[in-house]
CSV table of C-alpha atoms in Angstrom, one decimal:
chain,number,residue,atom,x,y,z
A,297,PHE,CA,2.1,-0.4,-10.4
A,298,THR,CA,4.8,1.4,-8.6
A,299,ASP,CA,7.7,0.0,-10.6
A,300,VAL,CA,8.5,-0.6,-14.2
A,301,VAL,CA,7.4,-4.0,-15.3
A,302,THR,CA,8.5,-5.6,-18.6
A,303,THR,CA,6.9,-8.2,-20.9
A,304,ASN,CA,8.6,-9.3,-24.1
A,305,LEU,CA,6.9,-9.6,-27.5
A,306,LYS,CA,8.5,-11.9,-30.1
A,307,LEU,CA,7.9,-11.0,-33.7
A,308,ARG,CA,8.9,-13.5,-36.4
A,309,ASN,CA,9.1,-12.9,-40.2
A,310,PRO,CA,8.0,-16.1,-41.9
A,311,SER,CA,8.3,-14.6,-45.4
A,312,ASP,CA,11.2,-14.6,-47.8
A,313,ARG,CA,11.3,-10.8,-47.9
A,314,LYS,CA,12.4,-8.1,-45.4
A,315,VAL,CA,9.5,-6.8,-43.3
A,316,CYS,CA,9.2,-3.4,-41.6
A,317,PHE,CA,7.3,-3.3,-38.3
A,318,LYS,CA,5.9,-0.7,-36.0
A,319,VAL,CA,4.3,-1.2,-32.6
A,320,LYS,CA,1.4,1.2,-31.6
A,321,THR,CA,-0.6,1.4,-28.3
A,322,THR,CA,-3.8,3.0,-27.2
A,323,ALA,CA,-2.0,4.1,-24.0
A,324,PRO,CA,1.3,5.7,-25.1
A,325,ARG,CA,1.8,7.4,-21.7
A,326,ARG,CA,1.6,4.1,-19.9
A,327,TYR,CA,4.1,2.1,-21.9
A,328,CYS,CA,7.7,2.4,-23.2
A,329,VAL,CA,8.3,0.1,-26.3
A,330,ARG,CA,11.9,-0.8,-27.3
A,331,PRO,CA,12.3,-1.1,-30.2
A,332,ASN,CA,9.0,0.4,-31.4
A,333,SER,CA,9.9,-0.1,-35.0
A,334,GLY,CA,12.5,-1.8,-37.2
A,335,ILE,CA,13.2,-4.3,-40.0
A,336,ILE,CA,13.1,-8.1,-39.7
A,337,ASP,CA,15.1,-10.2,-42.1
A,338,PRO,CA,13.4,-13.2,-43.8
A,339,GLY,CA,13.0,-16.1,-41.4
A,340,SER,CA,14.3,-14.1,-38.5
A,341,SER,CA,12.8,-12.9,-35.3
A,342,VAL,CA,13.1,-9.8,-33.1
A,343,ILE,CA,12.2,-9.3,-29.4
A,344,VAL,CA,10.3,-6.2,-28.5
A,345,SER,CA,10.3,-5.1,-24.8
A,346,VAL,CA,7.0,-3.6,-23.7
A,347,MET,CA,7.5,-1.8,-20.4
A,348,LEU,CA,4.6,-0.7,-18.2
A,349,GLN,CA,5.4,2.6,-16.4
A,350,PRO,CA,4.3,3.2,-12.8
A,351,PHE,CA,0.9,4.8,-12.5
A,352,ASP,CA,-2.2,4.9,-10.3
A,353,TYR,CA,-4.1,1.9,-11.3
A,354,ASP,CA,-7.8,2.4,-12.2
A,355,PRO,CA,-9.8,-0.9,-12.7
A,356,ASN,CA,-11.7,0.8,-15.5
A,357,GLU,CA,-8.5,0.9,-17.5
A,358,LYS,CA,-7.8,-2.8,-17.4
A,359,SER,CA,-9.6,-3.5,-20.7
A,360,LYS,CA,-8.7,-0.3,-22.5
A,361,HIS,CA,-5.0,-0.9,-23.1
A,362,LYS,CA,-4.4,-2.4,-26.5
A,363,PHE,CA,-1.5,-2.8,-28.9
A,364,MET,CA,-1.2,-3.1,-32.7
A,365,VAL,CA,1.8,-4.5,-34.6
A,366,GLN,CA,1.8,-3.0,-38.0
A,367,THR,CA,3.9,-4.5,-40.8
A,368,THR,CA,4.7,-4.0,-44.5
A,369,TYR,CA,7.2,-5.4,-46.9
A,370,ALA,CA,10.4,-3.3,-46.9
A,371,PRO,CA,11.1,-1.6,-50.2
A,372,PRO,CA,14.6,-2.1,-51.8
A,373,ASN,CA,17.4,0.2,-50.6
A,374,ILE,CA,15.4,1.5,-47.7
A,375,SER,CA,16.9,4.6,-46.1
A,376,ASP,CA,14.1,6.4,-44.3
A,377,MET,CA,11.7,4.4,-42.1
A,378,GLU,CA,9.3,7.3,-41.6
A,379,ALA,CA,9.0,7.7,-45.4
A,380,VAL,CA,8.1,4.0,-45.7
A,381,TRP,CA,5.1,4.4,-43.5
A,382,LYS,CA,4.0,7.6,-45.0
A,383,GLU,CA,4.2,6.2,-48.6
A,384,ALA,CA,2.7,2.8,-47.8
A,385,LYS,CA,-0.7,2.2,-49.2
A,386,PRO,CA,-3.5,0.8,-47.0
A,387,ASP,CA,-3.7,-2.4,-48.9
A,388,GLU,CA,0.1,-3.0,-48.3
A,389,LEU,CA,-0.2,-2.8,-44.6
A,390,MET,CA,-0.8,-5.8,-42.3
A,391,ASP,CA,-1.7,-5.5,-38.6
A,392,SER,CA,-2.1,-7.7,-35.6
A,393,LYS,CA,-4.1,-6.4,-32.6
A,394,LEU,CA,-3.4,-7.4,-29.0
A,395,ARG,CA,-5.2,-6.7,-25.8
A,396,CYS,CA,-3.3,-6.0,-22.6
A,397,VAL,CA,-4.3,-8.1,-19.6
A,398,PHE,CA,-3.3,-7.4,-16.0
A,399,GLU,CA,-3.1,-10.6,-14.0
A,400,MET,CA,-3.8,-9.7,-10.3
A,401,PRO,CA,-2.5,-12.0,-7.5
A,402,ASN,CA,-5.3,-13.9,-5.9
A,403,GLU,CA,-6.1,-13.7,-2.2
A,404,ASN,CA,-4.0,-16.8,-1.2
A,405,ASP,CA,-1.0,-15.2,-2.9
A,406,LYS,CA,-1.5,-12.0,-0.9
A,407,LEU,CA,-1.7,-13.9,2.4
A,408,ASN,CA,1.1,-16.4,1.9
A,409,ASP,CA,3.6,-14.2,0.1
A,410,ILE,CA,3.0,-10.5,0.6
A,411,ASP,CA,6.5,-9.7,-0.7
A,412,ALA,CA,6.2,-12.1,-3.6
A,413,SER,CA,7.1,-11.7,-7.2
A,414,LYS,CA,6.8,-8.4,-8.9
A,415,PRO,CA,4.1,-8.0,-11.6
A,416,ALA,CA,4.6,-8.7,-15.3
A,417,PRO,CA,2.2,-6.3,-16.9
A,418,VAL,CA,1.3,-6.6,-20.5
A,419,LEU,CA,0.2,-8.6,-23.5
A,420,ASN,CA,-1.6,-11.3,-21.5
A,421,THR,CA,1.1,-11.5,-18.8
A,422,SER,CA,1.2,-9.0,-15.9
A,423,LYS,CA,1.0,-9.0,-12.1
A,424,GLN,CA,0.7,-6.4,-9.5
A,425,ASP,CA,3.7,-4.9,-7.6
A,426,GLY,CA,4.3,-2.2,-5.1
A,427,PRO,CA,3.5,-1.6,-1.5
A,428,ILE,CA,0.5,-3.5,-0.2
A,429,PRO,CA,-1.7,-1.7,2.3
A,430,LYS,CA,-1.0,-2.9,5.9
A,431,PRO,CA,-3.6,-5.4,6.9
A,432,HIS,CA,-5.7,-4.8,10.0
A,433,SER,CA,-4.6,-8.2,11.4
A,434,VAL,CA,-1.5,-10.4,10.9
A,435,SER,CA,-2.1,-13.6,9.0
A,436,LEU,CA,-1.7,-16.8,11.0
A,437,ASN,CA,0.3,-19.8,9.9
A,438,ASP,CA,-1.0,-23.3,10.3
A,439,THR,CA,0.6,-23.9,13.7
A,440,GLU,CA,-0.7,-20.7,15.2
A,441,THR,CA,-4.2,-21.5,13.8
A,442,ARG,CA,-4.2,-24.9,15.4
A,443,LYS,CA,-3.1,-23.5,18.7
A,444,LEU,CA,-5.9,-20.9,18.6
A,445,VAL,CA,-8.5,-23.6,17.7
A,446,GLU,CA,-7.3,-25.8,20.6
A,447,GLU,CA,-7.4,-22.9,23.0
A,448,CYS,CA,-10.9,-22.1,21.9
A,449,LYS,CA,-12.0,-25.7,22.5
A,450,ARG,CA,-10.3,-25.7,25.9
A,451,LEU,CA,-12.1,-22.5,26.9
A,452,GLN,CA,-15.4,-23.8,25.6
A,453,ALA,CA,-14.9,-27.0,27.7
A,454,GLU,CA,-14.2,-24.9,30.8
A,455,VAL,CA,-17.3,-22.8,30.2
A,456,MET,CA,-19.4,-25.9,29.8
A,457,LYS,CA,-17.9,-27.3,33.0
A,458,LEU,CA,-18.5,-24.0,34.9
A,459,THR,CA,-22.1,-24.0,33.5
A,460,ASP,CA,-22.7,-27.4,34.9
A,461,GLU,CA,-21.2,-26.4,38.3
A,462,ASN,CA,-23.3,-23.3,38.3
A,463,ARG,CA,-26.4,-25.4,37.6
A,464,HIS,CA,-25.4,-27.8,40.4
A,465,LEU,CA,-24.8,-25.0,42.8
A,466,ARG,CA,-28.1,-23.4,41.9
A,467,ASP,CA,-30.0,-26.6,42.5
A,468,GLU,CA,-28.1,-27.0,45.8
A,469,GLY,CA,-29.0,-23.5,46.8
A,470,LEU,CA,-32.7,-24.1,46.1
A,471,ARG,CA,-32.5,-27.3,48.1
A,472,LEU,CA,-30.9,-25.5,51.0
A,473,ARG,CA,-33.5,-22.7,50.8
A,474,LYS,CA,-36.3,-25.3,51.1
A,475,VAL,CA,-34.5,-26.9,54.1
A,476,ALA,CA,-34.1,-23.5,55.7
A,477,HIS,CA,-37.7,-22.6,55.1
A,478,SER,CA,-38.9,-25.9,56.5
A,479,ASP,CA,-36.7,-25.5,59.6
A,480,LYS,CA,-39.1,-23.8,62.0
A,481,SER,CA,-36.5,-23.4,64.7
A,482,GLY,CA,-34.5,-21.0,62.5
A,483,SER,CA,-31.2,-22.4,63.7
A,484,PRO,CA,-28.0,-20.3,62.9
A,485,THR,CA,-26.6,-23.4,61.1
A,486,ALA,CA,-29.4,-23.5,58.6
A,487,LEU,CA,-29.2,-19.7,58.0
A,488,ALA,CA,-25.5,-19.9,57.4
A,489,LEU,CA,-25.9,-22.7,54.9
A,490,ARG,CA,-28.6,-20.7,53.1
A,491,ASP,CA,-26.4,-17.6,52.9
A,492,ASN,CA,-23.4,-19.6,51.6
A,493,GLY,CA,-25.6,-21.2,48.8
A,494,SER,CA,-27.0,-17.8,47.7
A,495,ASN,CA,-23.6,-16.0,47.8
A,496,SER,CA,-21.9,-18.7,45.7
A,497,LEU,CA,-24.1,-17.8,42.7
A,498,PRO,CA,-22.8,-14.2,42.1
A,499,SER,CA,-19.2,-15.3,42.6
A,500,LEU,CA,-19.6,-18.0,40.0
A,501,LEU,CA,-21.2,-15.6,37.6
A,502,VAL,CA,-18.3,-13.2,38.0
A,503,VAL,CA,-15.9,-16.0,37.2
A,504,ILE,CA,-17.8,-16.9,34.0
A,505,ALA,CA,-18.0,-13.3,32.9
A,506,ALA,CA,-14.3,-12.9,33.5
A,507,ILE,CA,-13.5,-15.9,31.3
A,508,PHE,CA,-15.7,-14.7,28.5
A,509,ILE,CA,-14.1,-11.2,28.7
A,510,GLY,CA,-10.6,-12.7,28.6
A,511,PHE,CA,-11.6,-15.0,25.7
A,512,PHE,CA,-12.9,-12.1,23.6
A,513,LEU,CA,-10.0,-9.8,24.5
A,514,GLY,CA,-7.6,-12.6,23.5
A,515,LYS,CA,-9.4,-13.1,20.2
A,516,PHE,CA,-9.2,-9.4,19.3
A,517,ILE,CA,-5.5,-9.2,20.3
A,518,LEU,CA,-4.6,-12.2,18.2
């Protein structure tokens, strides 16, 4: 909606007489139509370019843009087109009504091709164009996604391994405490083993906490 987008409308005269046509729209400020009127010879066609002008898109407008192609048989020796329409009787006029449809790109198109094709706007064919707001995160391709998944699996495996080691050390520490408690002599060797078993638990918890912090920081950075 920041650039002019054009859709062509083909009008054909199937009759054996010349036909005058005029293109009208419910949103004249939004569109430029060339030619917006003219004459079509018998059996001939004409291409009308309907150009959507840049504007601030409002979703409430998407079903309000309509076109009408009005036609009438051309009188002989026509010289003034305006006079033809003014003098035409209602029962001599024919019209075809068209509804304008904006075809928005889907989410996959936005992710896979942000700078993709520009929109074609009107008469059942149009797509969005213009600067797309900068996303909060950069989209990942398949290779990067696989690498990220593999890294997550590896970190999960390490966490499980450290959890098992932590459980093993905790059990070992409990066992050493029981041994130290049952050792009535209170030997320095038993006390040292007990201290080592108890001190290993905080160190292991610090390692696990560091891994989780690194994992979540890496996830947010990616």
